[in-house]
Amino acid sequence: APEGAAGRIRDAALTVAGVASVDFLRLRPAGAQVLGEIGIGVARTLPMERVARIGEDVAAAIRAVEPEA
């Protein structure tokens, strides 16, 4: 993964409304791309539809800072 990518991705995820924490972040190179897995914490009381939207927003935020991810 490019140097500093983990920090940029973590910071991008934390800017999304509804994200309380980044619990884990794993990155690995796969050719010209970077594949990753992220675990985020949200309020337990949120409806599932809102949680799904937060996940979509996190993915969009990550793509904005790391288009190759």
PDB file of C-alpha atoms in Angstrom:
ATOM      1  CA  ALA A   1       0.000   0.000   0.000  1.00  0.00           C
ATOM      2  CA  PRO A   2       1.220   3.517  -0.682  1.00  0.00           C
ATOM      3  CA  GLU A   3       2.961   5.188   2.226  1.00  0.00           C
ATOM      4  CA  GLY A   4       0.499   7.007   4.448  1.00  0.00           C
ATOM      5  CA  ALA A   5      -2.535   5.353   2.842  1.00  0.00           C
ATOM      6  CA  ALA A   6      -3.711   3.752   6.089  1.00  0.00           C
ATOM      7  CA  GLY A   7      -3.753   7.088   7.888  1.00  0.00           C
ATOM      8  CA  ARG A   8      -5.561   8.844   5.044  1.00  0.00           C
ATOM      9  CA  ILE A   9      -8.163   6.074   4.851  1.00  0.00           C
ATOM     10  CA  ARG A  10      -8.687   6.025   8.616  1.00  0.00           C
ATOM     11  CA  ASP A  11      -9.059   9.819   8.691  1.00  0.00           C
ATOM     12  CA  ALA A  12     -11.514   9.767   5.767  1.00  0.00           C
ATOM     13  CA  ALA A  13     -13.679   7.152   7.479  1.00  0.00           C
ATOM     14  CA  LEU A  14     -13.750   9.128  10.703  1.00  0.00           C
ATOM     15  CA  THR A  15     -15.072  12.216   8.891  1.00  0.00           C
ATOM     16  CA  VAL A  16     -18.271  10.392   7.886  1.00  0.00           C
ATOM     17  CA  ALA A  17     -21.286  11.326   9.999  1.00  0.00           C
ATOM     18  CA  GLY A  18     -22.286   8.398  12.199  1.00  0.00           C
ATOM     19  CA  VAL A  19     -18.855   6.762  12.388  1.00  0.00           C
ATOM     20  CA  ALA A  20     -17.846   6.542  16.040  1.00  0.00           C
ATOM     21  CA  SER A  21     -14.577   4.650  15.556  1.00  0.00           C
ATOM     22  CA  VAL A  22     -12.366   2.719  13.167  1.00  0.00           C
ATOM     23  CA  ASP A  23     -11.916  -0.630  14.877  1.00  0.00           C
ATOM     24  CA  PHE A  24      -9.492  -2.141  12.371  1.00  0.00           C
ATOM     25  CA  LEU A  25      -7.945  -1.435   8.981  1.00  0.00           C
ATOM     26  CA  ARG A  26      -6.047  -3.947   6.871  1.00  0.00           C
ATOM     27  CA  LEU A  27      -4.465  -3.049   3.531  1.00  0.00           C
ATOM     28  CA  ARG A  28      -2.564  -5.144   1.024  1.00  0.00           C
ATOM     29  CA  PRO A  29      -1.310  -4.497  -2.489  1.00  0.00           C
ATOM     30  CA  ALA A  30      -2.851  -6.449  -5.364  1.00  0.00           C
ATOM     31  CA  GLY A  31      -1.112  -5.450  -8.554  1.00  0.00           C
ATOM     32  CA  ALA A  32      -1.814  -1.779  -9.260  1.00  0.00           C
ATOM     33  CA  GLN A  33      -4.630  -1.683  -6.697  1.00  0.00           C
ATOM     34  CA  VAL A  34      -4.784  -1.719  -2.930  1.00  0.00           C
ATOM     35  CA  LEU A  35      -7.298  -4.067  -1.367  1.00  0.00           C
ATOM     36  CA  GLY A  36      -8.468  -3.493   2.135  1.00  0.00           C
ATOM     37  CA  GLU A  37     -10.867  -4.262   4.889  1.00  0.00           C
ATOM     38  CA  ILE A  38     -12.124  -1.764   7.440  1.00  0.00           C
ATOM     39  CA  GLY A  39     -14.249  -2.208  10.524  1.00  0.00           C
ATOM     40  CA  ILE A  40     -16.146   0.814  11.775  1.00  0.00           C
ATOM     41  CA  GLY A  41     -18.056   1.426  14.972  1.00  0.00           C
ATOM     42  CA  VAL A  42     -21.494   3.065  14.916  1.00  0.00           C
ATOM     43  CA  ALA A  43     -24.148   3.667  17.549  1.00  0.00           C
ATOM     44  CA  ARG A  44     -25.964   0.451  18.418  1.00  0.00           C
ATOM     45  CA  THR A  45     -29.313   2.216  18.286  1.00  0.00           C
ATOM     46  CA  LEU A  46     -29.119   3.174  14.606  1.00  0.00           C
ATOM     47  CA  PRO A  47     -31.538   1.465  12.210  1.00  0.00           C
ATOM     48  CA  MET A  48     -29.942  -0.972   9.759  1.00  0.00           C
ATOM     49  CA  GLU A  49     -30.828   1.241   6.791  1.00  0.00           C
ATOM     50  CA  ARG A  50     -28.825   4.088   8.321  1.00  0.00           C
ATOM     51  CA  VAL A  51     -25.898   1.776   9.076  1.00  0.00           C
ATOM     52  CA  ALA A  52     -25.903   0.589   5.454  1.00  0.00           C
ATOM     53  CA  ARG A  53     -25.871   4.206   4.259  1.00  0.00           C
ATOM     54  CA  ILE A  54     -22.963   4.992   6.581  1.00  0.00           C
ATOM     55  CA  GLY A  55     -21.055   2.068   5.051  1.00  0.00           C
ATOM     56  CA  GLU A  56     -21.693   3.441   1.564  1.00  0.00           C
ATOM     57  CA  ASP A  57     -20.582   6.896   2.678  1.00  0.00           C
ATOM     58  CA  VAL A  58     -17.377   5.466   4.175  1.00  0.00           C
ATOM     59  CA  ALA A  59     -16.600   3.674   0.896  1.00  0.00           C
ATOM     60  CA  ALA A  60     -17.140   6.918  -1.032  1.00  0.00           C
ATOM     61  CA  ALA A  61     -14.927   8.871   1.395  1.00  0.00           C
ATOM     62  CA  ILE A  62     -12.160   6.295   1.020  1.00  0.00           C
ATOM     63  CA  ARG A  63     -12.373   6.380  -2.796  1.00  0.00           C
ATOM     64  CA  ALA A  64     -12.116  10.179  -2.655  1.00  0.00           C
ATOM     65  CA  VAL A  65      -8.738  10.054  -0.870  1.00  0.00           C
ATOM     66  CA  GLU A  66      -7.381   6.782  -2.322  1.00  0.00           C
ATOM     67  CA  PRO A  67      -8.873   6.136  -5.787  1.00  0.00           C
ATOM     68  CA  GLU A  68      -6.749   2.979  -6.170  1.00  0.00           C
ATOM     69  CA  ALA A  69      -8.143   1.444  -2.977  1.00  0.00           C
TER      70      ALA A  69
END
